[in-house]
Amino acid sequence: MNIHGDWITALGAQTILRALSAAGFQALFVGGSVRNALMEMPISDVDIATDATPEDVIATLHSAGLRTVPTGILHGTVTALTDTGSYEVTTFRRDIETDGRHAKVIFSQNIAEDAARRDFTMNSLYATASGLLVDPLNGLPDLVARRLRFVGNPDTRITEDYLRILRYFRFHAIYADPNDGFDADVLAAISSNLAGLETLSTERIGNEMRKLLGALDPAPAVNVMAQTGVLMRILPGSDPKFIAPLVHLEGGAPRSWLARLAILAGGNVQDALRLSRVENATYHQLRDDMASTKTAAALGWCHGTDMAGDILYLRAALFSAALPENWQDDIHRGTIAKFPISAADFMPDLSGPALGKHLKLLQQRWLQSDLTLTRAELLS
Ligand code: ATP
Ligand code: MG
């Protein structure tokens, strides 16, 4: 079986793979790129696996004229910089010790060992430089059936690394057949390992939730996360009941992951998910204004096209309502509107905080009028 794609024939990738194999090593594409190519889905990053040690990778790639960065050299990862992008080149590994968060790995010469430490069978697929599929664990039938299956025993694999609980829901949301339910054995293993979630860093949890909530339809996974108790552990106070209505309204055109978060979570989640300051500000604006009475135009003026749309979708989902008529035109009217008053209109009579307060009041009136009050009306 052969796979195709620009990312396979890209000069950088070909240079890396050819240099390593000319030096007598195995080197293959692995993981997400191979999986997504087979599923005809877009490819994000291209990872390469090899039996060369990191030192050999560095020496070989330097001889081929490439620059490298020793990003995770202790774990076997070297980043190769090429004209067609950067590639993570990781030495085959085998776990010798795991504690649920960190794994002690040793390098391996054996691709089957490398495949066996990966999480899911659809993530354990490799491809050669010419795109020939290499499938040490026979993961292809699972991928073709869009069946998300752990490599080995789910309970064992989860206790090795509790992040796999969240990865299971993330990959299920993005890659599994939506008509397939969730595997009972996996859910049992998850339920009996909930305490392990407490050991994960909030940064890793946040990264998984970003991707999960960015899926076309995260609702089934989120609901099962709630049923198994996972959701309450990572986002206490959240309520999954509005996420399916939101996704339904979106009709296959997903809004931002933060909009999904805003309708799911309760209160402050910045620490729980290690949100950036910008993400946190957006999250709170979405939540404040989904509960406000601002018109579509007012939202457009305050937040711009995308966030204003997110807020209207959130309201419609929360109140089981349709989107307001002509909402896109109204948002647009708001985005191009100019507040007809400026500080100069009140100087020198007003200044400092009094001026600020007065302007704010007029701005509120203007927003409440759906941006229709004129300059004269506001000044009178
Ligand atoms: P994407 O980049 O689209 O999120 P991906 O499959 O490339 O998907 P990564 O998190 O980038 O996912 O990981 C790359 C590969 O490394 C995975 O396909 C999997 O084989 C392996 N892997 C990553 N994290 C784990 C883990 N916690 N346990 C076992 N294997 C893992
Ligand atoms: Mg990846």
mmCIF file of N, CA, C and O and ligand atoms in Angstrom, residues 30-33 35-36 44-45 47 93 117-120 122-124 157 161 163-164 167 170-171 175 204 208 211, ligand 1:
data_model
loop_
_atom_site.group_PDB
_atom_site.id
_atom_site.type_symbol
_atom_site.label_atom_id
_atom_site.label_comp_id
_atom_site.label_asym_id
_atom_site.label_seq_id
_atom_site.Cartn_x
_atom_site.Cartn_y
_atom_site.Cartn_z
ATOM 1 N N VAL A 30 6.352 8.708 10.346
ATOM 2 C CA VAL A 30 5.578 7.988 11.369
ATOM 3 C C VAL A 30 4.488 8.882 11.959
ATOM 4 O O VAL A 30 4.596 10.113 11.950
ATOM 5 N N GLY A 31 3.451 8.220 12.474
ATOM 6 C CA GLY A 31 2.462 8.935 13.304
ATOM 7 C C GLY A 31 1.425 9.710 12.504
ATOM 8 O O GLY A 31 0.923 9.240 11.481
ATOM 9 N N GLY A 32 1.157 10.916 12.974
ATOM 10 C CA GLY A 32 0.042 11.701 12.452
ATOM 11 C C GLY A 32 0.039 11.920 10.952
ATOM 12 O O GLY A 32 -1.020 11.878 10.324
ATOM 13 N N SER A 33 1.222 12.139 10.362
ATOM 14 C CA SER A 33 1.245 12.419 8.922
ATOM 15 C C SER A 33 0.783 11.193 8.120
ATOM 16 O O SER A 33 -0.014 11.316 7.188
ATOM 17 N N ARG A 35 -1.015 8.620 9.265
ATOM 18 C CA ARG A 35 -2.433 8.394 9.589
ATOM 19 C C ARG A 35 -3.347 9.327 8.777
ATOM 20 O O ARG A 35 -4.290 8.876 8.126
ATOM 21 N N ASN A 36 -3.016 10.631 8.805
ATOM 22 C CA ASN A 36 -3.892 11.581 8.121
ATOM 23 C C ASN A 36 -3.843 11.435 6.608
ATOM 24 O O ASN A 36 -4.859 11.641 5.938
ATOM 25 N N SER A 44 -0.523 18.116 9.638
ATOM 26 C CA SER A 44 0.068 19.247 10.353
ATOM 27 C C SER A 44 1.589 19.108 10.392
ATOM 28 O O SER A 44 2.291 19.731 9.607
ATOM 29 N N ASP A 45 2.100 18.263 11.278
ATOM 30 C CA ASP A 45 3.558 18.149 11.323
ATOM 31 C C ASP A 45 4.007 16.774 10.847
ATOM 32 O O ASP A 45 3.275 15.798 10.927
ATOM 33 N N ASP A 47 6.633 13.824 11.268
ATOM 34 C CA ASP A 47 7.632 13.240 12.163
ATOM 35 C C ASP A 47 8.323 12.076 11.471
ATOM 36 O O ASP A 47 7.735 11.372 10.652
ATOM 37 N N ARG A 93 12.376 3.844 20.136
ATOM 38 C CA ARG A 93 12.507 3.783 21.586
ATOM 39 C C ARG A 93 11.724 2.624 22.160
ATOM 40 O O ARG A 93 10.797 2.101 21.548
ATOM 41 N N ARG A 117 5.267 1.055 21.755
ATOM 42 C CA ARG A 117 5.129 2.042 22.827
ATOM 43 C C ARG A 117 4.226 3.207 22.432
ATOM 44 O O ARG A 117 3.918 4.066 23.241
ATOM 45 N N ARG A 118 3.765 3.224 21.196
ATOM 46 C CA ARG A 118 2.844 4.282 20.762
ATOM 47 C C ARG A 118 1.448 4.002 21.304
ATOM 48 O O ARG A 118 1.149 2.896 21.723
ATOM 49 N N ASP A 119 0.587 5.022 21.318
ATOM 50 C CA ASP A 119 -0.671 4.873 22.046
ATOM 51 C C ASP A 119 -1.745 4.080 21.316
ATOM 52 O O ASP A 119 -2.332 3.155 21.869
ATOM 53 N N PHE A 120 -2.021 4.434 20.055
ATOM 54 C CA PHE A 120 -3.131 3.798 19.348
ATOM 55 C C PHE A 120 -2.629 3.144 18.060
ATOM 56 O O PHE A 120 -1.645 3.602 17.474
ATOM 57 N N MET A 122 -3.771 3.264 15.132
ATOM 58 C CA MET A 122 -3.757 4.158 13.958
ATOM 59 C C MET A 122 -2.607 5.171 14.029
ATOM 60 O O MET A 122 -2.317 5.842 13.055
ATOM 61 N N ASN A 123 -1.952 5.260 15.186
ATOM 62 C CA ASN A 123 -0.795 6.148 15.336
ATOM 63 C C ASN A 123 0.518 5.385 15.223
ATOM 64 O O ASN A 123 1.579 5.956 15.457
ATOM 65 N N SER A 124 0.447 4.108 14.926
ATOM 66 C CA SER A 124 1.646 3.269 14.887
ATOM 67 C C SER A 124 1.984 2.868 13.462
ATOM 68 O O SER A 124 2.527 1.791 13.233
ATOM 69 N N ARG A 157 -1.852 0.572 29.448
ATOM 70 C CA ARG A 157 -1.336 1.723 28.700
ATOM 71 C C ARG A 157 -1.725 3.040 29.367
ATOM 72 O O ARG A 157 -1.004 4.018 29.284
ATOM 73 N N ASP A 161 0.743 6.179 31.263
ATOM 74 C CA ASP A 161 0.712 7.608 30.929
ATOM 75 C C ASP A 161 -0.749 8.060 30.925
ATOM 76 O O ASP A 161 -1.503 7.762 29.994
ATOM 77 N N LEU A 163 -2.093 10.795 30.415
ATOM 78 C CA LEU A 163 -2.511 11.699 29.343
ATOM 79 C C LEU A 163 -3.281 10.925 28.266
ATOM 80 O O LEU A 163 -4.094 11.498 27.540
ATOM 81 N N ARG A 164 -3.021 9.624 28.182
ATOM 82 C CA ARG A 164 -3.698 8.821 27.148
ATOM 83 C C ARG A 164 -5.205 8.807 27.343
ATOM 84 O O ARG A 164 -5.948 8.556 26.398
ATOM 85 N N ARG A 167 -6.040 11.809 25.390
ATOM 86 C CA ARG A 167 -5.746 11.530 23.978
ATOM 87 C C ARG A 167 -6.813 10.607 23.384
ATOM 88 O O ARG A 167 -7.205 10.752 22.231
ATOM 89 N N ARG A 170 -9.674 12.796 22.537
ATOM 90 C CA ARG A 170 -9.313 13.683 21.430
ATOM 91 C C ARG A 170 -9.299 12.926 20.092
ATOM 92 O O ARG A 170 -9.934 13.345 19.120
ATOM 93 N N PHE A 171 -8.606 11.811 20.054
ATOM 94 C CA PHE A 171 -8.526 11.083 18.781
ATOM 95 C C PHE A 171 -9.878 10.484 18.402
ATOM 96 O O PHE A 171 -10.210 10.388 17.227
ATOM 97 N N TYR A 175 -11.020 11.304 14.770
ATOM 98 C CA TYR A 175 -10.765 10.251 13.772
ATOM 99 C C TYR A 175 -11.705 9.049 13.800
ATOM 100 O O TYR A 175 -11.741 8.280 12.841
ATOM 101 N N ARG A 204 -0.262 20.241 29.648
ATOM 102 C CA ARG A 204 -0.594 19.104 28.782
ATOM 103 C C ARG A 204 -2.108 18.947 28.664
ATOM 104 O O ARG A 204 -2.634 18.655 27.590
ATOM 105 N N GLU A 208 -4.382 19.237 25.097
ATOM 106 C CA GLU A 208 -5.330 18.225 24.624
ATOM 107 C C GLU A 208 -6.723 18.841 24.441
ATOM 108 O O GLU A 208 -7.411 18.570 23.456
ATOM 109 N N LYS A 211 -7.201 20.867 21.267
ATOM 110 C CA LYS A 211 -7.380 20.058 20.052
ATOM 111 C C LYS A 211 -8.726 19.345 20.063
ATOM 112 O O LYS A 211 -9.402 19.270 19.046
HETATM 113 P P1 ATP B 1 -1.378 15.621 15.716
HETATM 114 O O1 ATP B 1 0.022 16.144 15.575
HETATM 115 O O2 ATP B 1 -2.257 15.807 14.559
HETATM 116 O O3 ATP B 1 -2.000 16.075 16.990
HETATM 117 P P2 ATP B 1 -0.065 13.107 16.108
HETATM 118 O O4 ATP B 1 -0.499 11.690 15.938
HETATM 119 O O5 ATP B 1 1.092 13.547 15.298
HETATM 120 O O6 ATP B 1 -1.315 14.018 15.868
HETATM 121 P P3 ATP B 1 1.440 13.846 18.402
HETATM 122 O O7 ATP B 1 0.955 14.203 19.767
HETATM 123 O O8 ATP B 1 2.133 14.863 17.572
HETATM 124 O O9 ATP B 1 0.172 13.274 17.646
HETATM 125 O O10 ATP B 1 2.378 12.574 18.579
HETATM 126 C C1 ATP B 1 3.066 11.965 17.503
HETATM 127 C C2 ATP B 1 3.053 10.443 17.658
HETATM 128 O O11 ATP B 1 3.761 10.072 18.852
HETATM 129 C C3 ATP B 1 1.668 9.846 17.815
HETATM 130 O O12 ATP B 1 1.091 9.568 16.550
HETATM 131 C C4 ATP B 1 1.946 8.594 18.617
HETATM 132 O O13 ATP B 1 2.443 7.564 17.787
HETATM 133 C C5 ATP B 1 3.087 9.011 19.530
HETATM 134 N N1 ATP B 1 2.653 9.530 20.842
HETATM 135 C C6 ATP B 1 2.482 10.833 21.191
HETATM 136 N N2 ATP B 1 2.087 10.962 22.462
HETATM 137 C C7 ATP B 1 2.007 9.717 22.959
HETATM 138 C C8 ATP B 1 1.655 9.181 24.238
HETATM 139 N N3 ATP B 1 1.290 9.970 25.256
HETATM 140 N N4 ATP B 1 1.720 7.842 24.378
HETATM 141 C C9 ATP B 1 2.082 7.036 23.363
HETATM 142 N N5 ATP B 1 2.407 7.482 22.138
HETATM 143 C C10 ATP B 1 2.371 8.804 21.927
#
